[in-house]
Structure formats: C-alpha cells, structure tokens
PDB file of N, CA and C in Angstrom:
ATOM      1  N   MET A   1     -18.555  11.991  16.927  1.00  0.00           N
ATOM      2  CA  MET A   1     -17.828  11.041  15.581  1.00  0.00           C
ATOM      3  C   MET A   1     -17.130  10.081  16.717  1.00  0.00           C
ATOM      4  N   ALA A   2     -16.357   8.972  16.449  1.00  0.00           N
ATOM      5  CA  ALA A   2     -15.603   8.140  17.402  1.00  0.00           C
ATOM      6  C   ALA A   2     -14.372   8.099  16.731  1.00  0.00           C
ATOM      7  N   ARG A   3     -13.161   7.805  17.392  1.00  0.00           N
ATOM      8  CA  ARG A   3     -11.950   8.318  16.827  1.00  0.00           C
ATOM      9  C   ARG A   3     -11.152   6.830  16.847  1.00  0.00           C
ATOM     10  N   GLY A   4     -10.369   6.529  15.970  1.00  0.00           N
ATOM     11  CA  GLY A   4      -9.356   5.113  16.249  1.00  0.00           C
ATOM     12  C   GLY A   4      -8.520   5.282  15.491  1.00  0.00           C
ATOM     13  N   THR A   5      -7.662   3.894  15.522  1.00  0.00           N
ATOM     14  CA  THR A   5      -6.557   3.842  14.018  1.00  0.00           C
ATOM     15  C   THR A   5      -6.857   2.237  13.678  1.00  0.00           C
ATOM     16  N   VAL A   6      -6.465   2.766  12.243  1.00  0.00           N
ATOM     17  CA  VAL A   6      -6.246   1.484  11.648  1.00  0.00           C
ATOM     18  C   VAL A   6      -5.810   0.521  11.884  1.00  0.00           C
ATOM     19  N   ASP A   7      -6.071  -0.640  12.500  1.00  0.00           N
ATOM     20  CA  ASP A   7      -5.613  -1.998  13.085  1.00  0.00           C
ATOM     21  C   ASP A   7      -5.025  -2.840  12.073  1.00  0.00           C
ATOM     22  N   PHE A   8      -6.076  -3.363  10.785  1.00  0.00           N
ATOM     23  CA  PHE A   8      -5.698  -3.740   9.876  1.00  0.00           C
ATOM     24  C   PHE A   8      -5.909  -2.951   8.718  1.00  0.00           C
ATOM     25  N   PHE A   9      -5.386  -3.364   7.418  1.00  0.00           N
ATOM     26  CA  PHE A   9      -6.134  -3.070   6.207  1.00  0.00           C
ATOM     27  C   PHE A   9      -5.449  -3.861   4.693  1.00  0.00           C
ATOM     28  N   ASN A  10      -6.759  -4.830   4.113  1.00  0.00           N
ATOM     29  CA  ASN A  10      -6.100  -5.586   3.171  1.00  0.00           C
ATOM     30  C   ASN A  10      -6.452  -4.622   1.758  1.00  0.00           C
ATOM     31  N   GLN A  11      -5.271  -4.353   1.610  1.00  0.00           N
ATOM     32  CA  GLN A  11      -5.323  -3.147   0.204  1.00  0.00           C
ATOM     33  C   GLN A  11      -6.467  -3.970  -1.367  1.00  0.00           C
ATOM     34  N   THR A  12      -6.221  -5.607  -1.399  1.00  0.00           N
ATOM     35  CA  THR A  12      -6.214  -6.064  -2.377  1.00  0.00           C
ATOM     36  C   THR A  12      -8.274  -6.016  -2.211  1.00  0.00           C
ATOM     37  N   GLY A  13      -8.551  -6.524  -0.604  1.00  0.00           N
ATOM     38  CA  GLY A  13     -10.245  -6.673  -0.702  1.00  0.00           C
ATOM     39  C   GLY A  13     -10.712  -5.001  -0.470  1.00  0.00           C
ATOM     40  N   GLY A  14      -9.916  -4.167  -0.449  1.00  0.00           N
ATOM     41  CA  GLY A  14     -10.514  -2.558   0.097  1.00  0.00           C
ATOM     42  C   GLY A  14     -11.166  -2.899   1.621  1.00  0.00           C
ATOM     43  N   TYR A  15     -10.770  -3.388   2.194  1.00  0.00           N
ATOM     44  CA  TYR A  15     -11.396  -3.345   3.692  1.00  0.00           C
ATOM     45  C   TYR A  15     -10.274  -3.683   4.748  1.00  0.00           C
ATOM     46  N   GLY A  16     -10.968  -3.142   6.026  1.00  0.00           N
ATOM     47  CA  GLY A  16      -9.958  -3.509   7.263  1.00  0.00           C
ATOM     48  C   GLY A  16     -10.760  -3.265   8.580  1.00  0.00           C
ATOM     49  N   PHE A  17     -10.222  -3.134   9.575  1.00  0.00           N
ATOM     50  CA  PHE A  17     -10.597  -3.103  11.068  1.00  0.00           C
ATOM     51  C   PHE A  17     -10.176  -2.215  11.517  1.00  0.00           C
ATOM     52  N   ILE A  18     -10.884  -1.089  12.444  1.00  0.00           N
ATOM     53  CA  ILE A  18     -10.267   0.113  13.278  1.00  0.00           C
ATOM     54  C   ILE A  18      -9.997  -0.314  14.614  1.00  0.00           C
ATOM     55  N   GLU A  19      -9.473  -0.253  15.169  1.00  0.00           N
ATOM     56  CA  GLU A  19      -8.802  -0.102  16.701  1.00  0.00           C
ATOM     57  C   GLU A  19      -9.868   1.034  17.398  1.00  0.00           C
ATOM     58  N   THR A  20     -10.096   0.833  18.646  1.00  0.00           N
ATOM     59  CA  THR A  20     -10.611   2.015  19.550  1.00  0.00           C
ATOM     60  C   THR A  20     -10.791   1.751  20.725  1.00  0.00           C
ATOM     61  N   ASP A  21     -10.796   2.613  21.148  1.00  0.00           N
ATOM     62  CA  ASP A  21     -10.806   2.618  22.694  1.00  0.00           C
ATOM     63  C   ASP A  21     -12.241   2.554  23.358  1.00  0.00           C
ATOM     64  N   ASP A  22     -13.005   2.974  22.258  1.00  0.00           N
ATOM     65  CA  ASP A  22     -14.582   2.705  22.834  1.00  0.00           C
ATOM     66  C   ASP A  22     -15.143   1.313  22.764  1.00  0.00           C
ATOM     67  N   ALA A  23     -14.851   0.715  21.822  1.00  0.00           N
ATOM     68  CA  ALA A  23     -15.513  -0.584  21.739  1.00  0.00           C
ATOM     69  C   ALA A  23     -14.544  -1.617  21.958  1.00  0.00           C
ATOM     70  N   ASP A  24     -15.030  -2.725  22.501  1.00  0.00           N
ATOM     71  CA  ASP A  24     -14.320  -4.270  23.184  1.00  0.00           C
ATOM     72  C   ASP A  24     -14.030  -4.758  21.664  1.00  0.00           C
ATOM     73  N   GLU A  25     -14.569  -4.744  20.444  1.00  0.00           N
ATOM     74  CA  GLU A  25     -13.944  -5.223  19.590  1.00  0.00           C
ATOM     75  C   GLU A  25     -13.627  -4.443  18.311  1.00  0.00           C
ATOM     76  N   ASP A  26     -12.837  -4.763  17.367  1.00  0.00           N
ATOM     77  CA  ASP A  26     -12.420  -4.194  16.284  1.00  0.00           C
ATOM     78  C   ASP A  26     -13.817  -3.707  15.531  1.00  0.00           C
ATOM     79  N   VAL A  27     -13.960  -2.481  14.778  1.00  0.00           N
ATOM     80  CA  VAL A  27     -14.617  -2.078  13.857  1.00  0.00           C
ATOM     81  C   VAL A  27     -14.621  -2.122  12.360  1.00  0.00           C
ATOM     82  N   PHE A  28     -15.380  -2.906  11.473  1.00  0.00           N
ATOM     83  CA  PHE A  28     -15.314  -3.081  10.213  1.00  0.00           C
ATOM     84  C   PHE A  28     -15.350  -2.059   9.458  1.00  0.00           C
ATOM     85  N   PHE A  29     -14.561  -1.692   8.335  1.00  0.00           N
ATOM     86  CA  PHE A  29     -14.845  -0.754   7.678  1.00  0.00           C
ATOM     87  C   PHE A  29     -14.960  -1.107   6.086  1.00  0.00           C
ATOM     88  N   HIS A  30     -14.982  -0.494   4.940  1.00  0.00           N
ATOM     89  CA  HIS A  30     -14.797  -1.234   3.570  1.00  0.00           C
ATOM     90  C   HIS A  30     -14.343   0.542   2.757  1.00  0.00           C
ATOM     91  N   MET A  31     -13.920   0.369   2.115  1.00  0.00           N
ATOM     92  CA  MET A  31     -13.106   1.815   1.240  1.00  0.00           C
ATOM     93  C   MET A  31     -14.195   2.608   0.742  1.00  0.00           C
ATOM     94  N   GLU A  32     -15.243   1.812   0.213  1.00  0.00           N
ATOM     95  CA  GLU A  32     -16.413   2.420   0.164  1.00  0.00           C
ATOM     96  C   GLU A  32     -17.061   3.664   0.879  1.00  0.00           C
ATOM     97  N   ASP A  33     -16.776   3.539   2.195  1.00  0.00           N
ATOM     98  CA  ASP A  33     -17.072   4.130   3.301  1.00  0.00           C
ATOM     99  C   ASP A  33     -15.583   5.395   3.376  1.00  0.00           C
ATOM    100  N   VAL A  34     -14.903   5.173   2.784  1.00  0.00           N
ATOM    101  CA  VAL A  34     -13.783   6.323   3.171  1.00  0.00           C
ATOM    102  C   VAL A  34     -13.872   7.634   2.083  1.00  0.00           C
ATOM    103  N   GLY A  35     -13.676   6.955   0.738  1.00  0.00           N
ATOM    104  CA  GLY A  35     -13.409   8.131  -0.344  1.00  0.00           C
ATOM    105  C   GLY A  35     -11.862   8.353  -0.032  1.00  0.00           C
ATOM    106  N   GLY A  36     -11.038   8.615  -1.733  1.00  0.00           N
ATOM    107  CA  GLY A  36     -10.106   9.163  -1.236  1.00  0.00           C
ATOM    108  C   GLY A  36      -9.133   7.866  -1.117  1.00  0.00           C
ATOM    109  N   ALA A  37      -7.960   8.252  -1.057  1.00  0.00           N
ATOM    110  CA  ALA A  37      -6.657   7.304  -0.899  1.00  0.00           C
ATOM    111  C   ALA A  37      -7.025   6.429  -0.008  1.00  0.00           C
ATOM    112  N   ASP A  38      -6.209   4.935  -0.388  1.00  0.00           N
ATOM    113  CA  ASP A  38      -6.580   3.820   0.689  1.00  0.00           C
ATOM    114  C   ASP A  38      -5.937   4.582   1.897  1.00  0.00           C
ATOM    115  N   LEU A  39      -6.081   3.655   2.966  1.00  0.00           N
ATOM    116  CA  LEU A  39      -5.681   4.265   4.256  1.00  0.00           C
ATOM    117  C   LEU A  39      -4.357   3.113   4.846  1.00  0.00           C
ATOM    118  N   THR A  40      -4.064   3.463   5.833  1.00  0.00           N
ATOM    119  CA  THR A  40      -2.710   2.644   5.993  1.00  0.00           C
ATOM    120  C   THR A  40      -2.566   2.688   7.748  1.00  0.00           C
ATOM    121  N   GLU A  41      -1.708   1.377   7.600  1.00  0.00           N
ATOM    122  CA  GLU A  41      -2.326   0.751   9.225  1.00  0.00           C
ATOM    123  C   GLU A  41      -1.421   1.603   9.945  1.00  0.00           C
ATOM    124  N   GLY A  42      -2.161   1.963  11.162  1.00  0.00           N
ATOM    125  CA  GLY A  42      -1.827   2.792  11.963  1.00  0.00           C
ATOM    126  C   GLY A  42      -2.201   4.463  12.214  1.00  0.00           C
ATOM    127  N   GLU A  43      -2.976   4.465  10.886  1.00  0.00           N
ATOM    128  CA  GLU A  43      -3.453   5.944  10.540  1.00  0.00           C
ATOM    129  C   GLU A  43      -4.505   6.044  11.600  1.00  0.00           C
ATOM    130  N   GLU A  44      -4.694   7.350  12.053  1.00  0.00           N
ATOM    131  CA  GLU A  44      -5.872   7.683  12.685  1.00  0.00           C
ATOM    132  C   GLU A  44      -6.603   8.437  11.682  1.00  0.00           C
ATOM    133  N   ILE A  45      -8.099   7.858  12.720  1.00  0.00           N
ATOM    134  CA  ILE A  45      -9.359   8.313  11.645  1.00  0.00           C
ATOM    135  C   ILE A  45     -10.694   8.426  12.775  1.00  0.00           C
ATOM    136  N   GLU A  46     -11.329   9.228  12.328  1.00  0.00           N
ATOM    137  CA  GLU A  46     -12.650   9.732  12.772  1.00  0.00           C
ATOM    138  C   GLU A  46     -13.601   8.952  11.740  1.00  0.00           C
ATOM    139  N   PHE A  47     -14.941   8.337  12.664  1.00  0.00           N
ATOM    140  CA  PHE A  47     -16.080   7.537  11.871  1.00  0.00           C
ATOM    141  C   PHE A  47     -16.993   7.753  12.710  1.00  0.00           C
ATOM    142  N   ASP A  48     -18.447   7.228  12.012  1.00  0.00           N
ATOM    143  CA  ASP A  48     -19.274   6.681  13.079  1.00  0.00           C
ATOM    144  C   ASP A  48     -19.399   5.327  12.862  1.00  0.00           C
ATOM    145  N   VAL A  49     -20.383   5.092  13.912  1.00  0.00           N
ATOM    146  CA  VAL A  49     -20.663   3.491  13.515  1.00  0.00           C
ATOM    147  C   VAL A  49     -22.582   3.159  13.501  1.00  0.00           C
ATOM    148  N   GLU A  50     -22.065   2.415  12.714  1.00  0.00           N
ATOM    149  CA  GLU A  50     -23.798   1.729  12.734  1.00  0.00           C
ATOM    150  C   GLU A  50     -23.730   0.085  12.924  1.00  0.00           C
ATOM    151  N   GLU A  51     -24.318  -0.546  13.376  1.00  0.00           N
ATOM    152  CA  GLU A  51     -24.613  -1.913  13.960  1.00  0.00           C
ATOM    153  C   GLU A  51     -25.006  -2.573  12.475  1.00  0.00           C
ATOM    154  N   ALA A  52     -24.157  -3.285  11.735  1.00  0.00           N
ATOM    155  CA  ALA A  52     -24.367  -3.941  10.520  1.00  0.00           C
ATOM    156  C   ALA A  52     -24.822  -5.289  11.107  1.00  0.00           C
ATOM    157  N   GLN A  53     -25.173  -6.026  10.045  1.00  0.00           N
ATOM    158  CA  GLN A  53     -25.413  -7.478  10.534  1.00  0.00           C
ATOM    159  C   GLN A  53     -24.539  -8.647  11.039  1.00  0.00           C
ATOM    160  N   LYS A  54     -23.076  -8.259  10.531  1.00  0.00           N
ATOM    161  CA  LYS A  54     -21.953  -8.761  11.271  1.00  0.00           C
ATOM    162  C   LYS A  54     -21.358  -7.967  12.453  1.00  0.00           C
ATOM    163  N   GLY A  55     -21.707  -7.390  13.189  1.00  0.00           N
ATOM    164  CA  GLY A  55     -21.128  -6.112  13.759  1.00  0.00           C
ATOM    165  C   GLY A  55     -21.181  -4.726  13.742  1.00  0.00           C
ATOM    166  N   PRO A  56     -20.351  -3.894  14.231  1.00  0.00           N
ATOM    167  CA  PRO A  56     -20.371  -2.719  14.205  1.00  0.00           C
ATOM    168  C   PRO A  56     -19.368  -2.637  12.877  1.00  0.00           C
ATOM    169  N   ARG A  57     -20.188  -1.206  12.100  1.00  0.00           N
ATOM    170  CA  ARG A  57     -19.198  -0.885  11.145  1.00  0.00           C
ATOM    171  C   ARG A  57     -19.179   0.485  10.571  1.00  0.00           C
ATOM    172  N   ALA A  58     -17.951   1.126  10.306  1.00  0.00           N
ATOM    173  CA  ALA A  58     -17.331   2.592  10.321  1.00  0.00           C
ATOM    174  C   ALA A  58     -18.309   2.733   8.987  1.00  0.00           C
ATOM    175  N   THR A  59     -18.698   4.127   9.230  1.00  0.00           N
ATOM    176  CA  THR A  59     -19.216   4.966   7.953  1.00  0.00           C
ATOM    177  C   THR A  59     -18.589   6.057   8.321  1.00  0.00           C
ATOM    178  N   ASN A  60     -18.756   6.944   7.148  1.00  0.00           N
ATOM    179  CA  ASN A  60     -18.593   8.640   7.301  1.00  0.00           C
ATOM    180  C   ASN A  60     -16.878   8.746   7.484  1.00  0.00           C
ATOM    181  N   VAL A  61     -16.035   7.673   7.358  1.00  0.00           N
ATOM    182  CA  VAL A  61     -14.500   7.474   7.441  1.00  0.00           C
ATOM    183  C   VAL A  61     -13.874   8.960   7.177  1.00  0.00           C
ATOM    184  N   THR A  62     -13.104   9.570   8.244  1.00  0.00           N
ATOM    185  CA  THR A  62     -12.154  10.326   7.786  1.00  0.00           C
ATOM    186  C   THR A  62     -11.010  10.615   8.259  1.00  0.00           C
ATOM    187  N   ARG A  63     -10.020  10.661   7.675  1.00  0.00           N
ATOM    188  CA  ARG A  63      -8.699  10.975   8.221  1.00  0.00           C
ATOM    189  C   ARG A  63      -8.552  12.499   8.934  1.00  0.00           C
ATOM    190  N   VAL A  64      -7.725  11.791  10.187  1.00  0.00           N
ATOM    191  CA  VAL A  64      -7.141  13.158  11.540  1.00  0.00           C
ATOM    192  C   VAL A  64      -6.439  14.053  10.836  1.00  0.00           C
TER     193      VAL A  64
END
C-alpha cells in the first residue's frame, strides 16, 4: 500500500487528490473508494493505486 496526505477534498463532489512522495502527480480519489466519514485536507491515508483513464486513482483508501 502507498501512503500519502489528502491535498485537496471537494466535499460537494465527493472527490479529492492525494499528495505522495512516490508519485510525480497527485492521485485522484472518490469517496466511493473510502467508506466511512469524509476525509479532511492534511489527513494521512493508505491506499492502493490503479491506472485509470485520466491518470492514477486511489482505491481501498484507509485512514492511518
């Protein structure tokens, strides 16, 4: 699993981006991949990465 920090979260749209040391670009996530309460900016998380049509996407997102 990769680790990162929530860099941006749009509560209305239910999506955001994760900043990681491992990737050059931020990783997209959607709340359907999180489960539970909304994430907050700055929160540390673990996740798997899959290559989606528009770039890397986080799956199996869990709070650290």
